[in-house]
Short mmCIF file of C-alpha atoms in Angstrom, two decimals:
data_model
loop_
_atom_site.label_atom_id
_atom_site.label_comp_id
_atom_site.label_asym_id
_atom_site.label_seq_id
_atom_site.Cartn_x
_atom_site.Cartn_y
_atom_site.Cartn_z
CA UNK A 288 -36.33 -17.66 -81.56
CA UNK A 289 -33.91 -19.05 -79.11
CA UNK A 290 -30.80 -17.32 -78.11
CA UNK A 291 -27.23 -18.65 -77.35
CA UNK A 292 -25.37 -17.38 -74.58
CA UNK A 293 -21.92 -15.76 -75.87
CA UNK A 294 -19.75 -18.37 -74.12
CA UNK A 295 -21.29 -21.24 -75.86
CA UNK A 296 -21.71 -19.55 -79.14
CA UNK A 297 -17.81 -19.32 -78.82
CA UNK A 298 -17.83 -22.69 -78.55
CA UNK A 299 -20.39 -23.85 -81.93
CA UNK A 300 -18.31 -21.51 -84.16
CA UNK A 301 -16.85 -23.36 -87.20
CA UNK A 302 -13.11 -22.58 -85.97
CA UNK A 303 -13.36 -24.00 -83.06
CA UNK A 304 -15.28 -27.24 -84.67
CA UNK A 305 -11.87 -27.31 -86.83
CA UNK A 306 -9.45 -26.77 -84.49
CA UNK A 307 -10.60 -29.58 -81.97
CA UNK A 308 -12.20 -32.01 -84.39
CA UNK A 309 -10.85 -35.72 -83.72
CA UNK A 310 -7.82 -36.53 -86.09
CA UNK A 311 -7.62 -32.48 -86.36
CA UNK A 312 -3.48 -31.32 -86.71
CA UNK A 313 -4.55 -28.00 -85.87
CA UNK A 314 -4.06 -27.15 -82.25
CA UNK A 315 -3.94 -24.23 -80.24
CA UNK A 316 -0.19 -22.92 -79.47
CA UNK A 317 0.58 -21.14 -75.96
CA UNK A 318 2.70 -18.00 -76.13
CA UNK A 319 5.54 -17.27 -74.00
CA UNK A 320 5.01 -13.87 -73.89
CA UNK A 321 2.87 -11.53 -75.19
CA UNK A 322 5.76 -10.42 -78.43
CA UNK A 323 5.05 -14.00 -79.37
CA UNK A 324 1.59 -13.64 -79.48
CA UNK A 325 1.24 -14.82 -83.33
CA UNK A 326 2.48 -17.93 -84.99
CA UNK A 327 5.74 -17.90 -87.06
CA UNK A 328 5.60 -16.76 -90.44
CA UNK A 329 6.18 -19.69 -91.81
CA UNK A 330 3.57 -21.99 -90.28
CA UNK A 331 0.85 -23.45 -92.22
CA UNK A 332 -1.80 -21.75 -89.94
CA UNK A 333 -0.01 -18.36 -90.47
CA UNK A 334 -1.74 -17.75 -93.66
CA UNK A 335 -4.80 -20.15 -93.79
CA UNK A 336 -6.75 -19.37 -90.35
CA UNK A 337 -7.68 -16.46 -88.30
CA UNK A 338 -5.49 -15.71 -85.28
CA UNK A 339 -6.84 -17.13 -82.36
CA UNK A 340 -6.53 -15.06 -79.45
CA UNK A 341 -4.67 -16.46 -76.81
CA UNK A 342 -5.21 -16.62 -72.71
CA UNK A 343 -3.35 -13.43 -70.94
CA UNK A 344 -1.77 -14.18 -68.01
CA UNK A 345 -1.58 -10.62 -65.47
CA UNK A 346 2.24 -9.51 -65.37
CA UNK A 347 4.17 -9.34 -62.03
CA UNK A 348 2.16 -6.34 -59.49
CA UNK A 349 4.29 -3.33 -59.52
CA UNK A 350 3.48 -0.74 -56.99
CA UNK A 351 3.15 2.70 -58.35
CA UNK A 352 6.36 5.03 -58.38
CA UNK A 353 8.53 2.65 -56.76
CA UNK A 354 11.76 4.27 -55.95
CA UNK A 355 14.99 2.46 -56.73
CA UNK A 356 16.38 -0.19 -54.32
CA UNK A 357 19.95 1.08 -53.01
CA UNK A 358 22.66 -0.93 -54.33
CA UNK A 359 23.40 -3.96 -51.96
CA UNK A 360 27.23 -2.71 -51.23
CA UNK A 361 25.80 0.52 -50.39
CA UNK A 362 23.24 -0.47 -47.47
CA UNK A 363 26.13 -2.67 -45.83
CA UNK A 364 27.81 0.51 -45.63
CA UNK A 365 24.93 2.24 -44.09
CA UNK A 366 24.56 -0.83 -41.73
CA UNK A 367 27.95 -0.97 -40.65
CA UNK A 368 28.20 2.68 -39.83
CA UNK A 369 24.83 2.50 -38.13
CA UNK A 370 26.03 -0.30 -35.65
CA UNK A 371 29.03 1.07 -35.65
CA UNK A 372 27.60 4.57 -33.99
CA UNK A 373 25.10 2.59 -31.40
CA UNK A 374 28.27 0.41 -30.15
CA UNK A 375 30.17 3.53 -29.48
CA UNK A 376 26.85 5.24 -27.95
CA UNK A 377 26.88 2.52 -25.72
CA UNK A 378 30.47 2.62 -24.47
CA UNK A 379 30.22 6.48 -23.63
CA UNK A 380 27.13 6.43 -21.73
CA UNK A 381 25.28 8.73 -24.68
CA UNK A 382 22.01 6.19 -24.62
CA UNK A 383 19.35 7.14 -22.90
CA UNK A 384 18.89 5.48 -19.96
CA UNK A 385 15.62 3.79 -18.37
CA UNK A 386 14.56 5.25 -15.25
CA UNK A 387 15.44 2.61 -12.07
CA UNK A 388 12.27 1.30 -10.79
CA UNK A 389 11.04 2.79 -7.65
CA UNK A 390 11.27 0.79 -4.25
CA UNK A 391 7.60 0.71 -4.16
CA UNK A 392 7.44 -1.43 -7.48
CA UNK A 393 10.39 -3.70 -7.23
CA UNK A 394 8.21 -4.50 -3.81
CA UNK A 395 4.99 -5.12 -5.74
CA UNK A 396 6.91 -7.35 -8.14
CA UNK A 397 8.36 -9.30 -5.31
CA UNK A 398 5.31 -9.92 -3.72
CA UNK A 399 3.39 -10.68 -6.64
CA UNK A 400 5.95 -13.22 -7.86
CA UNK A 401 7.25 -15.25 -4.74
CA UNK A 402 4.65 -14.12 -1.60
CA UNK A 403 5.84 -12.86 1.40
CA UNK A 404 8.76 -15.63 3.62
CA UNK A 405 10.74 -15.29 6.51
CA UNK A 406 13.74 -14.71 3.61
CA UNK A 407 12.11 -11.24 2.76
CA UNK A 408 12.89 -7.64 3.37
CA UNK A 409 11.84 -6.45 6.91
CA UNK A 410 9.01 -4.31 5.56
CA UNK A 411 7.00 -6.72 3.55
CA UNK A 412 7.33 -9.03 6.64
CA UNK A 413 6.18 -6.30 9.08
CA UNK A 414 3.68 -5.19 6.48
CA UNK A 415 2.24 -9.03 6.07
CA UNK A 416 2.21 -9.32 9.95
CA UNK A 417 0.25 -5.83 10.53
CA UNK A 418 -2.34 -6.74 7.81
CA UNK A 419 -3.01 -10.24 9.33
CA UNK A 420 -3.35 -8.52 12.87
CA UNK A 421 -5.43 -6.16 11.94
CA UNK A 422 -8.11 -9.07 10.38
CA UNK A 423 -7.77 -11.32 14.06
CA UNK A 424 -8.56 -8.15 16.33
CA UNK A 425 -11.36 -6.56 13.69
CA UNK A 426 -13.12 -10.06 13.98
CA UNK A 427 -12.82 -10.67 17.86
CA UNK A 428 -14.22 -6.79 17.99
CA UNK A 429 -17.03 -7.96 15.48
CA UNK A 430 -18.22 -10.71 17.43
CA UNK A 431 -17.89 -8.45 20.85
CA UNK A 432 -20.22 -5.58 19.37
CA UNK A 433 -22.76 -7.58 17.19
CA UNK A 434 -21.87 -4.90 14.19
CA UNK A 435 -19.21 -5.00 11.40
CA UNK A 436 -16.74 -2.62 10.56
CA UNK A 437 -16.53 -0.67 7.71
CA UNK A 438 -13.59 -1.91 5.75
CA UNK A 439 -12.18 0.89 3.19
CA UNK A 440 -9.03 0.12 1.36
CA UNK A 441 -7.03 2.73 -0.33
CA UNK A 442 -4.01 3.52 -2.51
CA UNK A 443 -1.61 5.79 -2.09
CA UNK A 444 -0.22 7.35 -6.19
CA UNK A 445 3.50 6.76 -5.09
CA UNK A 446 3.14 3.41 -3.61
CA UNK A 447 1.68 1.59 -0.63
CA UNK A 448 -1.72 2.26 0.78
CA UNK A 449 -4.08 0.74 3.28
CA UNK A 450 -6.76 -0.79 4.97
CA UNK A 451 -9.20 1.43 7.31
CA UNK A 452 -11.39 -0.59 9.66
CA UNK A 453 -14.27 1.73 11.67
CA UNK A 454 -17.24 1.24 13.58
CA UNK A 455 -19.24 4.32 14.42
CA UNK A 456 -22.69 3.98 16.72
CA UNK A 457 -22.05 0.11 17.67
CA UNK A 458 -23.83 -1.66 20.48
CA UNK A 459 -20.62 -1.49 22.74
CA UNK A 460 -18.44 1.09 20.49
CA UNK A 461 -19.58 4.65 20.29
CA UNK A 462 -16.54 4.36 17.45
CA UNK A 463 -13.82 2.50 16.98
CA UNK A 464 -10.63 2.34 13.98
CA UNK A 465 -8.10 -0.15 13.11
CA UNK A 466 -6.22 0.83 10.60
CA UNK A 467 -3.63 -0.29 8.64
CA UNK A 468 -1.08 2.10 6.48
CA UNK A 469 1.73 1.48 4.33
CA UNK A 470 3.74 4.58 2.88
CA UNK A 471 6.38 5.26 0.42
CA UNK A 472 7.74 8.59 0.26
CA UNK A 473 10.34 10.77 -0.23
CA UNK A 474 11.87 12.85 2.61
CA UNK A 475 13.06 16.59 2.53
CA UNK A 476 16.18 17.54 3.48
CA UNK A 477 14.80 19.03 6.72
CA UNK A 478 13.24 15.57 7.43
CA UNK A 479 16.50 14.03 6.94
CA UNK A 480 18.69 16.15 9.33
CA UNK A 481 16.04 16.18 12.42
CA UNK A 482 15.94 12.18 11.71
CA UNK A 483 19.59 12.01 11.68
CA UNK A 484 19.49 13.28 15.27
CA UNK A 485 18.31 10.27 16.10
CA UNK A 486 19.68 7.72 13.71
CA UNK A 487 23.47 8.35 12.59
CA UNK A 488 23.30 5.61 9.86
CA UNK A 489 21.08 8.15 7.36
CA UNK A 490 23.61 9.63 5.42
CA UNK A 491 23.45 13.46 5.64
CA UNK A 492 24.77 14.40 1.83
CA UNK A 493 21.14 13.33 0.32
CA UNK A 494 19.22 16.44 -0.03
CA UNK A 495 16.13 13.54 -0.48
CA UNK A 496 15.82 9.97 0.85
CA UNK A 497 13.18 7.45 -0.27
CA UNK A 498 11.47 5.72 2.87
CA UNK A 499 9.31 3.36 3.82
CA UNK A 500 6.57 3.44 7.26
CA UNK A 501 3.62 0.29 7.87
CA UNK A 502 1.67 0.70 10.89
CA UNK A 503 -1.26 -0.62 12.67
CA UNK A 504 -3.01 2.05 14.65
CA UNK A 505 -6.41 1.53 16.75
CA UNK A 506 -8.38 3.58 19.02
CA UNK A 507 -11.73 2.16 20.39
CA UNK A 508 -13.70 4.50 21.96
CA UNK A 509 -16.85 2.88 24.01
CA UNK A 510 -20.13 3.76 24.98
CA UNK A 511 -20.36 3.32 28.17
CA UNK A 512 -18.43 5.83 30.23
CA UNK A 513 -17.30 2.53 32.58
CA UNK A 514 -15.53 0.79 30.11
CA UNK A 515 -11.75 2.50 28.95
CA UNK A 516 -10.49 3.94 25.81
CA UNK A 517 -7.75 1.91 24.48
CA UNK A 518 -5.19 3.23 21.91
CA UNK A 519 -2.34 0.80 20.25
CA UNK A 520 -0.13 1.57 18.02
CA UNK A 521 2.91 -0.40 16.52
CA UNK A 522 5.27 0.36 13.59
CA UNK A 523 8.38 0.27 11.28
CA UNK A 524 10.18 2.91 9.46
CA UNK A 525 12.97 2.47 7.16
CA UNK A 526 15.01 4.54 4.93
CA UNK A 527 16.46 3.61 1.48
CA UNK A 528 19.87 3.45 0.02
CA UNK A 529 20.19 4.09 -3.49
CA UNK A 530 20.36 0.39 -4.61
CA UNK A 531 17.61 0.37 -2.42
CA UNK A 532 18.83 -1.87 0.67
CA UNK A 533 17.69 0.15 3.58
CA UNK A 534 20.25 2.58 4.65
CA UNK A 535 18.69 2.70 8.18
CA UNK A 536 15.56 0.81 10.32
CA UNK A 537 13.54 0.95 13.42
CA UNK A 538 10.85 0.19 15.23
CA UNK A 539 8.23 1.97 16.91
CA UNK A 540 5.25 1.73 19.15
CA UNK A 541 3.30 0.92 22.28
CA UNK A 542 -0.13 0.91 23.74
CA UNK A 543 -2.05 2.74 26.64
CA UNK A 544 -5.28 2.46 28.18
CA UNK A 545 -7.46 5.77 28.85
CA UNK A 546 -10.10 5.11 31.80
CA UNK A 547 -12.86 7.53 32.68
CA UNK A 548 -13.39 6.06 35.57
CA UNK A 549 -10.70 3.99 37.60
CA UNK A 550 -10.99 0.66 38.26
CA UNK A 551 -7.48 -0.48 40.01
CA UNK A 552 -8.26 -3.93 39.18
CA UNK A 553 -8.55 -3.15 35.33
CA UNK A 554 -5.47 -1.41 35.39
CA UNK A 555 -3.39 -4.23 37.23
CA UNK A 556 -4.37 -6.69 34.41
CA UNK A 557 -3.90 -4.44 31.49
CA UNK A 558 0.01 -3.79 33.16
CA UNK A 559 0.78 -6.91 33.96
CA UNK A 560 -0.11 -8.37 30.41
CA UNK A 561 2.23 -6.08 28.55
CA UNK A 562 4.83 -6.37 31.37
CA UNK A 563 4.73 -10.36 30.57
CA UNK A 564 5.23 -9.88 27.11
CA UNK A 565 8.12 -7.23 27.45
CA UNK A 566 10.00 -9.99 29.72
CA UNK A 567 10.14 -12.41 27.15
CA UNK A 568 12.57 -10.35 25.47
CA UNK A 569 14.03 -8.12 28.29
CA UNK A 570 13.43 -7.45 31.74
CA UNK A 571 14.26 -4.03 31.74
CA UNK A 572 11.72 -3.24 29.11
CA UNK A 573 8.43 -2.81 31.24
CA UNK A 574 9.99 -0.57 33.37
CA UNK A 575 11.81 1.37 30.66
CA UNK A 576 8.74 1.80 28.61
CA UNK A 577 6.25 2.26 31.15
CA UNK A 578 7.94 5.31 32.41
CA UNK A 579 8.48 6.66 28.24
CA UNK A 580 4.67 6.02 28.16
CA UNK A 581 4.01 8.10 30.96
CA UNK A 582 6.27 11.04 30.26
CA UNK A 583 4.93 10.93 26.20
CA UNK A 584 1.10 10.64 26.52
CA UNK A 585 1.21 14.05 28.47
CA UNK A 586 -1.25 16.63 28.22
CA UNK A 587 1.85 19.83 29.05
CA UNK A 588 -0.76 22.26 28.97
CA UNK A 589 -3.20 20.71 31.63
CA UNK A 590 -0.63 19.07 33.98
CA UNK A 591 -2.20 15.46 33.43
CA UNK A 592 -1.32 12.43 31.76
CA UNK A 593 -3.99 11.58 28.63
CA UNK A 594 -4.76 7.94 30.99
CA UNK A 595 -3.04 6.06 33.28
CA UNK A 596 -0.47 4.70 30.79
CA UNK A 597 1.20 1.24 29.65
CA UNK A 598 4.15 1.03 27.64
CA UNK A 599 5.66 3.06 24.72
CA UNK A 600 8.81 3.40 22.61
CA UNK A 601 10.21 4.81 18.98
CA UNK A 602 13.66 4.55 17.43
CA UNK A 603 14.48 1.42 18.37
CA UNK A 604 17.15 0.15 16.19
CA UNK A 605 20.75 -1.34 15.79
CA UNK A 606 21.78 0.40 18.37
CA UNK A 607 19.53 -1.27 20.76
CA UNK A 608 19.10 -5.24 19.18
CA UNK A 609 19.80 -6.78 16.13
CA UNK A 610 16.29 -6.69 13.42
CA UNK A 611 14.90 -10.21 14.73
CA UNK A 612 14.69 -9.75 17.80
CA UNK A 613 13.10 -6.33 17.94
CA UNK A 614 10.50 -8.06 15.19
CA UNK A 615 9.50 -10.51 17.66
CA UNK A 616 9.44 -8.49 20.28
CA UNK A 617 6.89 -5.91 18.56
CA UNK A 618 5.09 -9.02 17.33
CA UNK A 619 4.70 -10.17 21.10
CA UNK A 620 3.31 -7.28 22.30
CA UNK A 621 0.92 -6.49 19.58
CA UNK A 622 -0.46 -10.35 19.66
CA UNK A 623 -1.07 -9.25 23.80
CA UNK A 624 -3.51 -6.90 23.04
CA UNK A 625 -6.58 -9.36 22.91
CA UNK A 626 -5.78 -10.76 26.47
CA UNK A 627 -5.28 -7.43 27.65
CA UNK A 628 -8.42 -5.62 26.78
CA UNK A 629 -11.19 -7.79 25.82
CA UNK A 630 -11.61 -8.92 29.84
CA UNK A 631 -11.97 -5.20 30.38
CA UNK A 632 -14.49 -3.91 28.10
CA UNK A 633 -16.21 -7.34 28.56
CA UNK A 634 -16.83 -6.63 32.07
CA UNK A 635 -17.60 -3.23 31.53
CA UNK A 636 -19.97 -2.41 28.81
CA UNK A 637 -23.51 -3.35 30.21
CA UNK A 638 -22.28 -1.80 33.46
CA UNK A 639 -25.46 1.00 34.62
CA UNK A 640 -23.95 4.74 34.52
CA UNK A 641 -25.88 8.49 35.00
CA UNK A 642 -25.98 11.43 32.92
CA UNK A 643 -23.48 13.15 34.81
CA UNK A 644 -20.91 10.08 34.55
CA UNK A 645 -21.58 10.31 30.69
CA UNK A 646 -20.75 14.09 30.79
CA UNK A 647 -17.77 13.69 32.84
CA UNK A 648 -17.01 10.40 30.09
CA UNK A 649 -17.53 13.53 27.25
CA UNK A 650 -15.08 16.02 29.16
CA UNK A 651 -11.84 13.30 29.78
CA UNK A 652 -12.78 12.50 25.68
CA UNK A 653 -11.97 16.47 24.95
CA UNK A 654 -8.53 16.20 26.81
CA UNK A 655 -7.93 13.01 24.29
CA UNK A 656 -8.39 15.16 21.37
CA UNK A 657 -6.18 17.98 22.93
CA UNK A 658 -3.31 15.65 23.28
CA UNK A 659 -4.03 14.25 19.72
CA UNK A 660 -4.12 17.46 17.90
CA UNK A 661 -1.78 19.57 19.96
CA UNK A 662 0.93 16.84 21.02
CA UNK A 663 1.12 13.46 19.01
CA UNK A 664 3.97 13.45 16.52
CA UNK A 665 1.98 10.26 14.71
CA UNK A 666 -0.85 12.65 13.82
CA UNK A 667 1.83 15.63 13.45
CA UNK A 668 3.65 12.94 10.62
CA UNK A 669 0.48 11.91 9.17
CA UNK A 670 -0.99 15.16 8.93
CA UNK A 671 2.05 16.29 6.84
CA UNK A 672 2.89 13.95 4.86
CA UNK A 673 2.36 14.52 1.15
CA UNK A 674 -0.63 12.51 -0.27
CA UNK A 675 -1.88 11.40 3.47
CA UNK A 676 -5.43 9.73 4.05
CA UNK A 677 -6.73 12.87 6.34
CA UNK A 678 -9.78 10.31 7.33
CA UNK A 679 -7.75 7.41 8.43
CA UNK A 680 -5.56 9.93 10.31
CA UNK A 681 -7.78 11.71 12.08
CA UNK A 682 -9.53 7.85 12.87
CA UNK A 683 -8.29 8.01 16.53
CA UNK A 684 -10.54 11.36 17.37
CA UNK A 685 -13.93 10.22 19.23
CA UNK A 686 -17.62 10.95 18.16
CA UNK A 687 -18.65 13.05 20.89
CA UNK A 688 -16.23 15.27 23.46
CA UNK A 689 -17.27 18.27 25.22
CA UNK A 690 -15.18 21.08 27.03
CA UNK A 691 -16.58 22.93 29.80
CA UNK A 692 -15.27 26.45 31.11
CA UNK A 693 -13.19 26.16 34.02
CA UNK A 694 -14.89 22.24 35.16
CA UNK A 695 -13.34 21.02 38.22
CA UNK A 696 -14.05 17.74 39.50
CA UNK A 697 -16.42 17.44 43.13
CA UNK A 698 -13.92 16.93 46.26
CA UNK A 699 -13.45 13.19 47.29
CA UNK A 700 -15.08 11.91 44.17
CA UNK A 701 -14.24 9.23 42.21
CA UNK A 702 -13.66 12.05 39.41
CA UNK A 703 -11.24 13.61 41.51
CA UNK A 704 -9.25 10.43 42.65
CA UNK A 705 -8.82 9.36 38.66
CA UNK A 706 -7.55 13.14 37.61
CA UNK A 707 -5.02 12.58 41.02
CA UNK A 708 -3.38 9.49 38.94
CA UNK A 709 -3.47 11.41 35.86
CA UNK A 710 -1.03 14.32 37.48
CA UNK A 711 1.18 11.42 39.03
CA UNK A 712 1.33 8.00 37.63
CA UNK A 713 1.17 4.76 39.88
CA UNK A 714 3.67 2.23 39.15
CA UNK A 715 0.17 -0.73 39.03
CA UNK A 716 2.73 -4.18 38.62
#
């Protein structure tokens, strides 16, 4: 018995043979709604056929529960009065405002949009100069030792950060640092009076003050006790106005070499190099900073200088040349480093030494830390500055010192003549 599917039995039923047969009057009538869903009354298929159900069409979607819609008059009233309340907000000052951004960011912004030019702010220059310093001496220093640094850069959460360059246990350096650092802080009140000592342009009714330091700081301490410690150190400091132009600048720095044993001829170069980059820019200079250098790097509790000096010199602002010319001449005397000290530690460092010239190497090394620790005010700043990299701080520290109770040197020995210089500097160029 075969069966017919319900859509085409529809479709062999007699009505719908009738209704679409060829020549056929009868056809099927489309409703406008659903009300009109049967044929008038009065039409000859009213009483005759069977109704015919027709296709429904879905009404319009409705959303449950739908609330009414205001009248239109009625929102333009709420509109108006809205607006109406933000303009006036506005006007008085009652809208909250967006914090400013911070120095630090409008500075990343800068530099990630438009690069670093001669047009921009002192400290992105200074910080751009420091940074590609840093790469040129950590690659000649490379090359000299046969080892590579150990390159760690950091962040600081307020801004700024830092690259830390160290060799420890090289072939020539027992260790050595180069470090940049870039900082920007707030100072205390405290800060800001003892710095106003110095600089009358910081205005004294802040009880904080944003600033800004970059530095590049390096200490290489070598193996052999014939070859010098060198320590450089150059930087910029700035403080910021509210609209944050800076409210007051200067420059910093210097660099001094550390023998433990004297070799007149080593220090007669290193002078004279920084002497002939100083006279570029001022004559009086050399002599000026020499003597700064001398009195700073001093070791009050033992009577001694920490080495037998170069050149050193802080606060240098305004008051002493305009900005250029203090930027070149820091940029001078850092690029005179290379000259200075790579003949030196090049004609040193396979040199033959004893056991007792490496102890007396390990005592001088204690009386570098003393200074350091007891007397710098770089490692005094650093040290206490919120959110400071203790590490790259404490870079300049060597691997190995020693102090021995009550040491004194052997009469008429070349130990002796070197701690003679230390308690009264020679004027070498």
């Amino acid at each position: 018995m075969a069966f017919t599917k319900p859509a085409l039995r529809g479709l062999q039923s007699p009505l719908f043979r009738r209704s679409f047969a060829p020549g056929s009057r009868h056809r099927l009538q489309y409703p406008r709604s659903y009300a009109d869903s049967t044929p008038p009354s009065d039409s000859p298929a009213s009483s005759s056929r069977p109704k015919i159900p027709e296709p429904q069409t879905k009404p319009a979607y409705q959303p449950p529960d739908v609330k009414p819609i205001w009248a239109p008059k009625f929102r333009i009233v709420v509109g108006v009065v809205f607006v109406g309340a933000l303009i006036y907000n506005m006007a008085t000052g009652d809208v909250e405002q967006t914090e400013a951004p911070s120095v630090a960011e409008r500075d990343s912004l800068r530099k990630r949009e438009s690069g670093v030019s001669p047009d921009s702010p002192m400290r992105l220059r200074m910080e751009a100069f420091i940074r590609e310093q840093q790469s040129i001496i950590v690659k000649a220093l490379e090359e000299l030792d046969g080892k590579p640094f150990r390159a760690d850069t950091w962040t600081r959460p307020n801004g700024g950060g830092g690259t830390s360059c160290v060799l420890q246990d090289g072939n020539v350096f027992e260790k050595a640092g180069v470090n940049v650092s870039v900082v920007y802080g707030t100072l205390p009140r405290p800060a800001i009076e003892k710095m106003r000592a110095d600089h009358k342009a910081i205005d004294p009714g802040h009880d904080s003050l944003e600033f800004f330091a970059a530095g590049l700081s390096m200490v290489l301490h070598p193996h052999n006790p014939m070859a010098p410690t060198v320590h450089l150190n150059y930087r910029y400091f700035e403080t910021e106005s509210d609209d944050g132009t800076p409210q007051a600048w200067w420059f910093g720095g210097g660099t001094d070499l550390t023998p433990s044993y004297l070799f007149d001829e080593d220090a007669i170069h290193f002078h004279r190099s920084i002497k002939d980059a100083c006279d570029k820019h001022d004559r009086d200079y050399y002599p000026r900073f020499k003597k700064w250098c001398d009195n700073y790097f001093s070791v009050k509790h033992r009577g001694e200088s920490r080495g037998i000096g170069g050149i050193f010199f802080d606060d240098l602002d305004a008051d002493e040349k305009d900005q250029e010319n203090l930027f070149s001449f820091v940029q001078d005397c850092l690029k005179a480093f290379l000259p200075s000290y790579m003949p030196l530690i090049q004609k040193r460092k396979d040199m033959s030494f004893t056991e007792r010239e490496k102890e007396w190497q390990q005592i001088r090394r204690g009386r570098y830390v003393e200074f350091n620790l007891v007397h710098d005010r770089g490692t005094s700043f650093g040290l206490n500055t919120p959110g400071a990299r203790i590490e790259s701080i404490l870079m300049s520290l060597p691997l190995t010192a020693r102090w021995r109770y009550m040491h004194e040197p052997e009469k008429g020995s070349r130990e002796e003549r070197l701690v003679n210089v230390l308690k009264k500097p020679v004027e070498w160029v």
